[in-house]
């Protein structure tokens, strides 16, 4: 087990890296876990980060890396066991380089996603990753959790946008692989192994990121669809018509709109009361005005019965309004207060059946369902809420069974219980239950050989092996 | 070391998997290495493949997996050490499933890339990976080597097109991760670890592949550019104008056209004598005819001095002719006979400087240079040929030094000595010399823990550890 010998550890750390511990280092957004108060160290350089890791290895103290702290599966707080050192990337926020002509940017891990996006924008380029929390989320955390967001349909998740990484491995050595190359087939893909490993195999300190040239024009529409199945057929139609130019395809439920009306009535709803709608964004070539292309899609889709009503944004401001609605759905959910949230993915052809079956299975349990999210990726946020007049607490005894029921139905259809948020500490039991045992054994073997002391984010992703 | 006890091994294998050994199993396309004659086993199922691996583990016999045998770095033949068992995927060619509405196909590893493409096409979908050798190359080999090809600019390499794999691990257990999901953040990315590992960590037996809805229309042009730098500026211009619809952007040199004239004069050249030209393919939305879009690009690019002359294909047949020219460049090279070939990548902004500097450095050495390839990916095939009147053999004493010079200039500019072909056996020394030592140590650790007996493609990627 780990040794919380903070005084001994402090003496081993580089000068000036310790920070006063404040509550923010111990919190995670869902409030499900609270971290223990150990040391907080914020390196100013990769070398300092490596020295901190070496010190922790020597003192046998666990390390929890922390970026913006926005992760939703409690990978950033360690509530049990000996208190860890929290390694905050807050001082490693440099833009190390920007090569617009290469569509490449190298960022330190503590840069916020918004800052990365702004830097790209300032050079006439786009870093496509986009999340509601991007003003706070650090790019290192986005990579450690392989964040998804609203543009993964077109541009992939964080993994697909990373060309190379610099990382401190568990023994304190620095992996230097910040290449600015699209193609490099020289050995095992350690980059993708560390991406999504949630700080359990090393700490990403910097990354080489792939930018894109922004499309000549973008267009946004909100379309009312008769069903999620119709939405998926619409997506295929749109992808063919738009030649892969569909950037986002977000499902919005009537329940989500109702929560929005109730909690954030100032947000204008272009399709009020629509039981199902989608927010569609396209990026299109020069010579094809998005409104023309979207109108033609709308006509085609209405003729096929795939769309019942629709609004095409007539200005950038209106497009921003549509997105503002989408981005406030999670806030409305928080204001209502979910009983349980699920970040699931399904094979696309299983989605409609799942929504029907899960709705039927949950009907006797007196809950409201807000099912929304990145439909184009097969990724739904399937969240359960109390019926009007009842409180979250009334469901305390049911929560676990309800979540299990949802996850079981997802797994039975070849889906995933964590599409984009990761495993963290919240879903370790789910991974143990549903993960392929051969895959789990290989993961444990890799963890054991790269982190034999078990100091990297102990208890996240994989349950902690007994000492 | 490995034990070549073929008789003992044969007794452990499943019935009916052994195949007569023929020369084809011992050859690789460049003719640099010849494999040793051991056993050849061709499983009919994943279970048989696993049984073969278990038998080899028990008998301590190395295993070289073989798909179509088209790899260019000798990963498929083992010329030294005790003779291995060749595990041929030739009987595992089933299409396990096709879900057009999901844009997903599950293929067994022995299916050729062409068969995968045809299956997708038959369902109105496109599997974008495209290589000159696709009629022979097996999809399993494409994944094991993370193949690139002519569409990586738009769709990524093989890795980006794979959603999940089934693989036999070195201990004979089967990793079952054939998910049909776009997003699944549940633990370490073993898929990407096995992809590109060239059969040294396990044998991919099947894969879940990502298809796309074909674009409404495609267009192809050949454009003469004043220089490679102008070509890269043209690419940025085209990417903005086409909203990411540029599928391919291939550089062709005057030397390449001259080799083509000399060896394959029947192939029509639309821009004969052009010192530098590019083949550009775009996939565009409904409502924007590719010829209109390409003409507008051509006018814009000519005004900027980025293009000197150009031909836009006026029919599918003409587009196919342009591609036919591009695809015959390697054949012309083979007919001329290269002294040395280099599959390099560079940061895009280093390419023009590299081409100038390498040309100057090689000038005293009396060689002809054919520099061509996937410019949009920063991936060039930089191949050296005898001057007229001299033969390949005349350069035998210089070959190594010339290759080293080229690779050193690439590495000095942050490039890679293997962009898309892999390491195989041909580039093990280069990886040891130029690879980041921390990365290499982590690779060796992973190899040792997953394949402790060292039976998986011994000597490929990593030099074989002494027993």
PDB file of N, CA, C and O in Angstrom, chain B residues 387-411:
ATOM      1  N   UNK B 387      22.270   6.616 -62.249  1.00  0.00           N
ATOM      2  CA  UNK B 387      22.204   7.480 -63.433  1.00  0.00           C
ATOM      3  C   UNK B 387      22.204   6.571 -64.669  1.00  0.00           C
ATOM      4  O   UNK B 387      22.610   5.406 -64.591  1.00  0.00           O
ATOM      5  N   UNK B 388      21.754   7.141 -65.775  1.00  0.00           N
ATOM      6  CA  UNK B 388      21.684   6.353 -67.011  1.00  0.00           C
ATOM      7  C   UNK B 388      23.071   5.815 -67.337  1.00  0.00           C
ATOM      8  O   UNK B 388      24.073   6.517 -67.211  1.00  0.00           O
ATOM      9  N   UNK B 389      23.098   4.559 -67.714  1.00  0.00           N
ATOM     10  CA  UNK B 389      24.386   3.972 -68.079  1.00  0.00           C
ATOM     11  C   UNK B 389      25.065   3.231 -66.933  1.00  0.00           C
ATOM     12  O   UNK B 389      26.019   2.479 -67.161  1.00  0.00           O
ATOM     13  N   UNK B 390      24.581   3.450 -65.710  1.00  0.00           N
ATOM     14  CA  UNK B 390      25.144   2.670 -64.605  1.00  0.00           C
ATOM     15  C   UNK B 390      24.076   1.703 -64.084  1.00  0.00           C
ATOM     16  O   UNK B 390      22.877   1.894 -64.312  1.00  0.00           O
ATOM     17  N   UNK B 391      24.511   0.692 -63.369  1.00  0.00           N
ATOM     18  CA  UNK B 391      23.578  -0.324 -62.860  1.00  0.00           C
ATOM     19  C   UNK B 391      23.484  -0.219 -61.335  1.00  0.00           C
ATOM     20  O   UNK B 391      24.363   0.357 -60.682  1.00  0.00           O
ATOM     21  N   UNK B 392      22.404  -0.793 -60.785  1.00  0.00           N
ATOM     22  CA  UNK B 392      22.213  -0.813 -59.319  1.00  0.00           C
ATOM     23  C   UNK B 392      23.450  -1.332 -58.611  1.00  0.00           C
ATOM     24  O   UNK B 392      23.880  -0.806 -57.592  1.00  0.00           O
ATOM     25  N   UNK B 393      23.967  -2.454 -59.175  1.00  0.00           N
ATOM     26  CA  UNK B 393      25.084  -3.130 -58.530  1.00  0.00           C
ATOM     27  C   UNK B 393      26.302  -2.222 -58.369  1.00  0.00           C
ATOM     28  O   UNK B 393      27.092  -2.389 -57.441  1.00  0.00           O
ATOM     29  N   UNK B 394      26.416  -1.229 -59.266  1.00  0.00           N
ATOM     30  CA  UNK B 394      27.550  -0.307 -59.171  1.00  0.00           C
ATOM     31  C   UNK B 394      27.530   0.495 -57.870  1.00  0.00           C
ATOM     32  O   UNK B 394      28.528   1.102 -57.485  1.00  0.00           O
ATOM     33  N   UNK B 395      26.368   0.524 -57.234  1.00  0.00           N
ATOM     34  CA  UNK B 395      26.228   1.353 -56.034  1.00  0.00           C
ATOM     35  C   UNK B 395      26.253   0.532 -54.749  1.00  0.00           C
ATOM     36  O   UNK B 395      25.975   1.053 -53.672  1.00  0.00           O
ATOM     37  N   UNK B 396      26.554  -0.766 -54.882  1.00  0.00           N
ATOM     38  CA  UNK B 396      26.453  -1.631 -53.701  1.00  0.00           C
ATOM     39  C   UNK B 396      27.263  -1.098 -52.521  1.00  0.00           C
ATOM     40  O   UNK B 396      26.810  -1.147 -51.375  1.00  0.00           O
ATOM     41  N   UNK B 397      28.405  -0.573 -52.810  1.00  0.00           N
ATOM     42  CA  UNK B 397      29.253  -0.061 -51.722  1.00  0.00           C
ATOM     43  C   UNK B 397      28.743   1.221 -51.099  1.00  0.00           C
ATOM     44  O   UNK B 397      29.145   1.581 -49.990  1.00  0.00           O
ATOM     45  N   UNK B 398      27.849   1.924 -51.825  1.00  0.00           N
ATOM     46  CA  UNK B 398      27.395   3.231 -51.331  1.00  0.00           C
ATOM     47  C   UNK B 398      26.027   3.182 -50.679  1.00  0.00           C
ATOM     48  O   UNK B 398      25.631   4.125 -49.995  1.00  0.00           O
ATOM     49  N   UNK B 399      25.287   2.108 -50.973  1.00  0.00           N
ATOM     50  CA  UNK B 399      23.856   2.079 -50.616  1.00  0.00           C
ATOM     51  C   UNK B 399      23.596   2.483 -49.159  1.00  0.00           C
ATOM     52  O   UNK B 399      22.794   3.352 -48.868  1.00  0.00           O
ATOM     53  N   UNK B 400      24.321   1.838 -48.286  1.00  0.00           N
ATOM     54  CA  UNK B 400      24.084   2.050 -46.854  1.00  0.00           C
ATOM     55  C   UNK B 400      24.355   3.500 -46.464  1.00  0.00           C
ATOM     56  O   UNK B 400      23.570   4.119 -45.744  1.00  0.00           O
ATOM     57  N   UNK B 401      25.453   4.024 -46.967  1.00  0.00           N
ATOM     58  CA  UNK B 401      25.825   5.393 -46.611  1.00  0.00           C
ATOM     59  C   UNK B 401      24.822   6.400 -47.179  1.00  0.00           C
ATOM     60  O   UNK B 401      24.468   7.388 -46.530  1.00  0.00           O
ATOM     61  N   UNK B 402      24.332   6.122 -48.394  1.00  0.00           N
ATOM     62  CA  UNK B 402      23.351   7.031 -48.998  1.00  0.00           C
ATOM     63  C   UNK B 402      22.049   7.028 -48.191  1.00  0.00           C
ATOM     64  O   UNK B 402      21.482   8.080 -47.898  1.00  0.00           O
ATOM     65  N   UNK B 403      21.585   5.847 -47.814  1.00  0.00           N
ATOM     66  CA  UNK B 403      20.351   5.757 -47.021  1.00  0.00           C
ATOM     67  C   UNK B 403      20.525   6.450 -45.677  1.00  0.00           C
ATOM     68  O   UNK B 403      19.634   7.153 -45.203  1.00  0.00           O
ATOM     69  N   UNK B 404      21.663   6.234 -45.089  1.00  0.00           N
ATOM     70  CA  UNK B 404      21.911   6.859 -43.796  1.00  0.00           C
ATOM     71  C   UNK B 404      21.875   8.371 -43.916  1.00  0.00           C
ATOM     72  O   UNK B 404      21.322   9.070 -43.060  1.00  0.00           O
ATOM     73  N   UNK B 405      22.468   8.875 -44.982  1.00  0.00           N
ATOM     74  CA  UNK B 405      22.485  10.326 -45.207  1.00  0.00           C
ATOM     75  C   UNK B 405      21.060  10.865 -45.336  1.00  0.00           C
ATOM     76  O   UNK B 405      20.691  11.865 -44.717  1.00  0.00           O
ATOM     77  N   UNK B 406      20.260  10.176 -46.136  1.00  0.00           N
ATOM     78  CA  UNK B 406      18.870  10.615 -46.304  1.00  0.00           C
ATOM     79  C   UNK B 406      18.129  10.571 -44.967  1.00  0.00           C
ATOM     80  O   UNK B 406      17.496  11.542 -44.547  1.00  0.00           O
ATOM     81  N   UNK B 407      18.229   9.442 -44.275  1.00  0.00           N
ATOM     82  CA  UNK B 407      17.504   9.310 -43.007  1.00  0.00           C
ATOM     83  C   UNK B 407      17.988  10.340 -41.978  1.00  0.00           C
ATOM     84  O   UNK B 407      17.187  10.896 -41.228  1.00  0.00           O
ATOM     85  N   UNK B 408      19.280  10.580 -41.957  1.00  0.00           N
ATOM     86  CA  UNK B 408      19.787  11.546 -40.972  1.00  0.00           C
ATOM     87  C   UNK B 408      19.210  12.938 -41.244  1.00  0.00           C
ATOM     88  O   UNK B 408      18.823  13.650 -40.310  1.00  0.00           O
ATOM     89  N   UNK B 409      19.116  13.299 -42.503  1.00  0.00           N
ATOM     90  CA  UNK B 409      18.554  14.615 -42.834  1.00  0.00           C
ATOM     91  C   UNK B 409      17.071  14.674 -42.463  1.00  0.00           C
ATOM     92  O   UNK B 409      16.560  15.723 -42.072  1.00  0.00           O
ATOM     93  N   UNK B 410      16.396  13.545 -42.591  1.00  0.00           N
ATOM     94  CA  UNK B 410      14.978  13.481 -42.186  1.00  0.00           C
ATOM     95  C   UNK B 410      14.857  13.618 -40.674  1.00  0.00           C
ATOM     96  O   UNK B 410      14.042  14.398 -40.160  1.00  0.00           O
ATOM     97  N   UNK B 411      15.678  12.869 -39.954  1.00  0.00           N
ATOM     98  CA  UNK B 411      15.570  12.883 -38.499  1.00  0.00           C
ATOM     99  C   UNK B 411      15.962  14.258 -37.936  1.00  0.00           C
ATOM    100  O   UNK B 411      15.368  14.735 -36.975  1.00  0.00           O
TER     101      UNK B 411
END
